[in-house]
Structure formats: C-alpha cells, structure tokens
Short mmCIF file of C-alpha atoms and ligand atoms in Angstrom, two decimals:
data_model
loop_
_atom_site.label_atom_id
_atom_site.label_comp_id
_atom_site.label_asym_id
_atom_site.label_seq_id
_atom_site.Cartn_x
_atom_site.Cartn_y
_atom_site.Cartn_z
CA MET Q 670 18.07 -47.55 48.39
CA LEU Q 671 17.69 -46.37 52.16
CA ARG Q 672 20.70 -43.89 52.87
CA HIS Q 673 22.34 -42.28 55.93
CA ARG Q 674 21.41 -39.12 54.93
CA VAL Q 675 17.84 -40.01 54.69
CA LEU Q 676 17.60 -42.24 57.71
CA PHE Q 677 19.52 -39.97 60.28
CA PRO Q 678 17.06 -36.75 60.79
CA PHE Q 679 14.42 -39.75 60.88
CA PHE Q 680 15.97 -41.50 63.68
CA VAL Q 681 16.70 -38.21 65.82
CA ILE Q 682 13.37 -37.29 65.34
CA SER Q 683 12.04 -40.47 66.34
CA ASN Q 684 14.57 -41.06 69.21
CA GLY Q 685 13.74 -37.76 70.67
CA VAL Q 686 10.03 -38.49 70.59
CA ALA Q 687 10.22 -41.60 72.16
CA PHE Q 688 13.27 -39.85 74.70
CA ILE Q 689 10.00 -37.30 74.93
CA TYR Q 690 6.94 -39.80 75.69
CA GLY Q 691 9.85 -42.07 78.36
CA ILE Q 692 9.99 -38.89 80.56
CA ALA Q 693 6.21 -38.02 80.43
CA SER Q 694 5.07 -41.68 80.72
CA GLY Q 695 7.73 -43.70 82.85
CA ILE Q 696 7.62 -46.10 80.17
CA TRP Q 697 10.90 -46.71 78.31
CA TRP Q 698 10.46 -49.60 76.26
CA VAL Q 699 9.49 -47.40 73.01
CA PHE Q 700 13.11 -45.54 73.51
CA ILE Q 701 15.12 -48.65 73.87
CA THR Q 702 13.19 -50.10 70.91
CA THR Q 703 14.07 -47.08 68.72
CA ILE Q 704 17.66 -46.12 69.84
CA SER Q 705 18.66 -50.10 69.48
CA LEU Q 706 17.03 -49.94 65.97
CA ALA Q 707 18.92 -47.04 64.73
CA LEU Q 708 22.49 -48.33 66.19
CA ALA Q 709 21.65 -51.79 64.56
CA VAL Q 710 21.06 -50.09 61.47
CA THR Q 711 24.22 -47.85 61.55
CA ALA Q 712 26.60 -50.33 62.46
CA TRP Q 713 25.26 -52.70 59.49
CA GLY Q 714 25.51 -49.82 57.15
CA ALA Q 715 29.11 -49.04 58.26
CA PHE Q 716 30.25 -53.22 58.08
CA ASP Q 717 28.42 -53.94 54.83
CA ILE Q 718 29.91 -51.81 52.02
CA ARG Q 719 27.39 -53.47 49.61
CA LEU Q 720 24.22 -51.51 51.06
CA GLY Q 721 25.95 -47.93 50.01
CA TYR Q 722 24.92 -46.47 53.35
CA PHE Q 723 27.00 -43.85 53.62
CA ILE Q 724 28.41 -43.69 50.28
CA ALA Q 725 27.48 -44.66 46.91
CA THR Q 726 29.97 -47.99 46.37
CA LYS Q 727 30.22 -50.08 43.40
CA PHE Q 728 30.27 -54.12 44.33
CA ARG Q 729 29.41 -55.48 41.40
CA LYS Q 730 28.41 -55.34 37.55
CA LYS Q 731 24.72 -56.40 37.12
CA ASN Q 732 24.18 -58.61 33.88
CA PRO Q 733 27.12 -58.71 32.13
CA PRO Q 734 26.88 -59.42 28.42
CA LYS Q 735 29.64 -62.27 29.02
CA LYS Q 736 30.77 -64.72 31.79
CA VAL Q 737 33.15 -62.31 33.83
CA VAL Q 738 34.78 -61.49 37.12
CA ALA Q 739 36.98 -58.91 38.50
CA LEU Q 740 39.52 -60.47 41.19
CA THR Q 741 40.97 -57.78 43.55
CA PHE Q 742 43.90 -58.09 46.07
CA ASP Q 743 44.10 -55.75 48.85
CA ASP Q 744 46.91 -54.82 51.09
CA GLY Q 745 50.31 -55.69 49.03
CA PRO Q 746 52.23 -54.96 47.52
CA SER Q 747 54.31 -58.40 49.77
CA LEU Q 748 56.47 -60.57 48.87
CA TYR Q 749 53.77 -62.85 47.46
CA THR Q 750 52.50 -60.57 44.86
CA SER Q 751 54.69 -61.87 42.25
CA GLU Q 752 53.52 -65.64 42.66
CA ILE Q 753 50.06 -63.85 42.11
CA LEU Q 754 51.20 -61.78 39.08
CA HIS Q 755 52.64 -65.08 37.86
CA LEU Q 756 49.55 -66.62 38.03
CA LEU Q 757 47.57 -64.14 36.54
CA ALA Q 758 49.77 -64.20 33.46
CA LEU Q 759 49.74 -67.62 33.27
CA TYR Q 760 45.78 -67.85 32.62
CA LYS Q 761 46.28 -64.09 30.58
CA ALA Q 762 44.10 -62.82 33.52
CA LYS Q 763 43.62 -59.09 34.94
CA ALA Q 764 43.19 -58.14 38.00
CA THR Q 765 43.23 -54.83 40.33
CA PHE Q 766 45.38 -54.40 43.48
CA PHE Q 767 44.28 -52.02 46.25
CA CYS Q 768 47.55 -51.45 47.39
CA ILE Q 769 48.74 -49.92 50.75
CA GLY Q 770 50.93 -46.83 51.03
CA GLN Q 771 53.80 -48.39 53.44
CA GLN Q 772 54.04 -51.53 51.60
CA ILE Q 773 54.80 -49.66 48.34
CA LYS Q 774 57.06 -47.94 50.24
CA GLN Q 775 58.79 -51.71 50.91
CA HIS Q 776 58.20 -52.87 47.48
CA PRO Q 777 58.69 -50.45 44.94
CA ASP Q 778 59.69 -52.63 42.27
CA ILE Q 779 56.97 -55.27 42.88
CA PHE Q 780 54.52 -52.36 42.74
CA LYS Q 781 55.86 -51.46 39.49
CA GLN Q 782 55.74 -54.90 38.51
CA ILE Q 783 52.11 -54.80 39.03
CA LEU Q 784 51.55 -52.00 36.40
CA ASN Q 785 54.07 -53.46 33.56
CA GLU Q 786 51.79 -56.54 33.66
CA GLY Q 787 48.87 -54.31 32.93
CA HIS Q 788 47.16 -54.76 35.98
CA SER Q 789 44.69 -51.84 37.68
CA ILE Q 790 45.74 -50.31 40.99
CA GLY Q 791 43.88 -48.53 43.66
CA ASN Q 792 44.13 -46.65 46.94
CA HIS Q 793 43.96 -48.67 50.23
CA THR Q 794 45.29 -45.65 52.56
CA TYR Q 795 49.03 -45.33 53.28
CA SER Q 796 48.78 -47.08 56.88
CA HIS Q 797 45.70 -48.96 56.71
CA PRO Q 798 44.81 -48.12 60.59
CA GLN Q 799 43.22 -50.71 63.00
CA ARG Q 800 41.40 -47.68 64.26
CA PHE Q 801 40.24 -46.54 60.55
CA GLY Q 802 36.27 -47.08 61.69
CA PHE Q 803 37.30 -44.50 64.64
CA LEU Q 804 39.15 -41.89 62.50
CA ASN Q 805 37.92 -38.36 61.83
CA ALA Q 806 37.36 -36.96 58.06
CA GLU Q 807 40.82 -35.32 58.27
CA GLN Q 808 43.32 -38.17 59.57
CA ILE Q 809 41.41 -39.79 56.86
CA ILE Q 810 41.85 -37.67 53.90
CA ASP Q 811 45.71 -37.35 55.49
CA ASP Q 812 46.16 -40.89 55.07
CA ILE Q 813 44.60 -41.84 51.68
CA LYS Q 814 46.33 -38.19 50.71
CA LYS Q 815 50.08 -40.18 51.64
CA CYS Q 816 49.05 -43.00 49.59
CA ASP Q 817 48.16 -40.90 46.51
CA ALA Q 818 51.38 -39.41 46.76
CA ILE Q 819 53.77 -42.25 46.98
CA MET Q 820 51.63 -43.96 43.78
CA ALA Q 821 51.58 -40.90 41.69
CA LYS Q 822 55.81 -40.38 42.00
CA LEU Q 823 56.07 -43.99 40.97
CA VAL Q 824 52.73 -43.90 38.21
CA GLY Q 825 52.64 -40.51 37.27
CA HIS Q 826 48.90 -40.51 37.83
CA THR Q 827 46.73 -40.11 40.99
CA PRO Q 828 44.49 -42.93 41.42
CA ALA Q 829 40.73 -42.68 41.34
CA LEU Q 830 39.39 -45.85 42.80
CA PHE Q 831 39.58 -46.47 46.80
CA ARG Q 832 38.76 -49.42 48.94
CA PRO Q 833 38.38 -48.66 52.44
CA PRO Q 834 40.53 -50.50 54.82
CA PHE Q 835 38.05 -53.32 56.53
CA GLY Q 836 35.39 -52.13 53.98
CA VAL Q 837 34.27 -49.72 56.90
CA THR Q 838 32.26 -46.63 55.91
CA ASN Q 839 30.70 -43.91 57.91
CA PRO Q 840 30.06 -40.35 57.67
CA SER Q 841 33.86 -39.43 57.97
CA VAL Q 842 34.81 -41.62 55.21
CA ALA Q 843 32.03 -40.60 53.08
CA LYS Q 844 33.59 -36.92 53.81
CA ALA Q 845 36.53 -37.56 52.92
CA VAL Q 846 36.00 -39.60 49.82
CA GLU Q 847 33.57 -36.68 48.33
CA LEU Q 848 36.74 -34.36 49.34
CA LEU Q 849 39.31 -36.17 47.54
CA ASN Q 850 36.66 -37.24 44.45
CA LYS Q 851 37.28 -41.40 45.28
CA GLN Q 852 35.04 -43.62 43.85
CA VAL Q 853 34.71 -46.45 46.76
CA ILE Q 854 34.98 -49.90 45.34
CA GLY Q 855 33.30 -52.99 47.32
CA TRP Q 856 33.13 -56.48 46.57
CA SER Q 857 30.34 -59.07 46.54
CA ASN Q 858 32.28 -62.10 46.72
CA ARG Q 859 34.65 -61.97 50.05
CA SER Q 860 36.97 -64.97 50.00
CA LEU Q 861 38.25 -64.40 54.06
CA ASP Q 862 41.60 -65.27 53.26
CA THR Q 863 42.62 -63.54 55.96
CA VAL Q 864 40.66 -65.54 58.04
CA ILE Q 865 40.47 -68.80 56.81
CA ALA Q 866 43.59 -70.95 57.20
CA ASP Q 867 43.26 -73.70 54.73
CA GLY Q 868 43.70 -72.52 51.06
CA GLU Q 869 41.41 -75.24 49.87
CA LYS Q 870 38.62 -73.91 51.73
CA ILE Q 871 39.11 -70.41 50.64
CA TYR Q 872 38.68 -71.71 47.31
CA GLU Q 873 35.73 -73.79 47.85
CA ARG Q 874 34.40 -70.62 49.43
CA VAL Q 875 34.55 -68.50 46.61
CA LYS Q 876 33.93 -70.89 43.63
CA SER Q 877 30.48 -71.93 45.49
CA LYS Q 878 29.24 -68.11 45.48
CA VAL Q 879 31.04 -67.18 42.08
CA ARG Q 880 28.59 -65.44 39.77
CA SER Q 881 29.08 -63.36 36.69
CA GLY Q 882 29.58 -59.96 37.68
CA ASP Q 883 31.21 -60.55 40.55
CA ILE Q 884 33.99 -58.44 42.64
CA ILE Q 885 36.07 -60.83 44.18
CA LEU Q 886 37.84 -59.85 47.30
CA LEU Q 887 41.36 -61.69 48.20
CA HIS Q 888 44.70 -60.43 49.52
CA ASP Q 889 48.48 -60.72 48.08
CA THR Q 890 49.86 -61.43 51.47
CA SER Q 891 49.92 -65.22 52.10
CA GLN Q 892 50.69 -68.51 50.52
CA ARG Q 893 47.34 -69.69 50.77
CA THR Q 894 45.71 -67.48 48.72
CA VAL Q 895 48.65 -67.90 46.10
CA TYR Q 896 47.06 -71.73 46.60
CA ALA Q 897 43.22 -70.73 46.34
CA LEU Q 898 43.63 -68.53 43.50
CA SER Q 899 46.07 -71.72 41.22
CA LYS Q 900 42.63 -73.48 41.91
CA LEU Q 901 40.24 -70.61 41.28
CA MET Q 902 42.30 -69.63 38.15
CA MET Q 903 41.79 -73.21 36.92
CA TYR Q 904 38.11 -73.42 37.72
CA LEU Q 905 37.42 -69.77 35.94
CA LYS Q 906 38.66 -71.03 32.86
CA ALA Q 907 37.05 -74.19 32.88
CA GLU Q 908 33.64 -72.21 33.43
CA GLY Q 909 34.53 -69.66 30.66
CA TYR Q 910 35.08 -66.67 32.53
CA ALA Q 911 37.17 -64.01 31.66
CA CYS Q 912 39.10 -62.15 34.47
CA VAL Q 913 39.32 -58.23 33.95
CA SER Q 914 40.31 -55.38 36.05
CA VAL Q 915 37.55 -53.17 38.29
CA ASP Q 916 37.80 -50.78 35.85
CA ASP Q 917 37.03 -52.25 33.10
CA LEU Q 918 34.08 -54.21 34.29
CA LEU Q 919 32.64 -51.31 35.59
CA ASN Q 920 33.67 -48.86 32.80
CA LEU Q 921 35.68 -46.24 35.17
CA GLN Q 922 38.18 -44.00 34.88
CA LEU Q 923 41.47 -45.58 36.60
CA TYR Q 924 43.49 -42.24 37.27
CA GLU Q 925 42.00 -38.79 38.28
CA ASP Q 926 44.66 -37.10 35.95
ZN1 LIG N 335 42.61 -53.98 53.76
#
C-alpha cells in the first residue's frame, strides 16, 4: 500500500518541477494539477483510517476461520454504558471500549464495570479535542499520556491499543503513536450512530454491511445506539456470529506492561 513516507518526496519533487515549469513557461495548469492531486491524496489519507496512509492501522481481520465480529464503543464511559454492558452480557458477547480519560474521571465505577465484565479497553485520548487533526505531536502525546495515566491507575496496566478521535491520522499522530508504541485500531464497519438519529436506521446500516472479521464502530453515548445494539445482537446471534474483543480478533496484546 502506498504510504505517506513514500509519496511525500514524490509530491515535493513533482510539485517543485511543475512550479519551476510554470514560472519558466507561464503555463500553470500542470502545477495546479499536481498540487491538487497531492492535497486530495493527503486529505483522503487523513480521514480514511483504513488506508493506513500515515500509520500502520488494523481495521479488520481477513478471512477469519469462523464467523466473528469485534464490536467497539468509543467516547464513553457514559450513563448509557451500563445498558450496553447489560446487552452484551445477555448475549455472552465481548467488546472493546475506547474510553476518553475525562469520561473515566466522571464515571470511574462504570469504567471498572467494563473491566469486571471481561471487556477490553483502549485509549481514546484524555480530552477528545475537536481540533485533534491540528494538534502538534507534543500536544497529542500529552493527551494520550494523560488518558494512559488515569487508566493505569484504575487497571494497573497501560493500554496498548489506541483509536484516534474521529479516526484522523496525520504525520503528528503518526509521530505520537510511534513514540508511545501504540497499536492504532480503526474500523471496517462504521455505524454513524453519532450522525443518524434513528436507531432502526443505525441497525440497518451496520447489518447491511456486516462481514466476518469486521471491526464495528459504535458509541456508548446514546439511547439510539442502545436500541440499535439490541437489534444487532439478535441478528448476529441468528446469523451465527461470535462477538469478541479487538485484541482477541487480531491476536494483539491489550496492555503495554
Ligand atoms: Zn471519539
């Protein structure tokens, strides 16, 4: 797969040549084309975590030996997390929760409940900054470390798995996760449950796309997701899918220590 490290020098050289050609000839469409291509590829790489353009990411399991999916819940813990845990327990399903440090601080008991019920956890930053894509590497490292610290205090271990807010990756995020030695986890089935208001439609969307080996992105932050999950669990059971944690699906280490 083409990576940023490979393409970036190519973009610099091709844009440089096209720019010089523009100055010499007065013909600028070549430069406009090369710069547009470079910007489009970079933006696509930043917003589609599955491309692994800036960082090696894991987003699904290819050809699993049995029917299996990994449910993941971002942005909690919240007051909806307990209902999600109840549903998961009902179906003997395991999931992975990418928690926000600030949310853990507000709901430490719910966070402990996630762990006590045998689910996996990952780092989703301390403050989930809206401007995540514009932070420098040091700011990103600080935010990830702050979440690590609050998790380590309650779990006794530092999480190895990390999911960037909004799934955004760029050279600063790449530098931060490399330095902190985090495994970046994306998704292959996005529910859009923070955008779609109707739980039924969220369920239909996930169901229509589900394939064995999928990592499904949900958020434990709303009643509509609880509703969608209640129907999804029924469907997955009827179709013979097992629900496992991301570390189980991909055979990864959950903690750094
Ligand atoms: Zn998030």
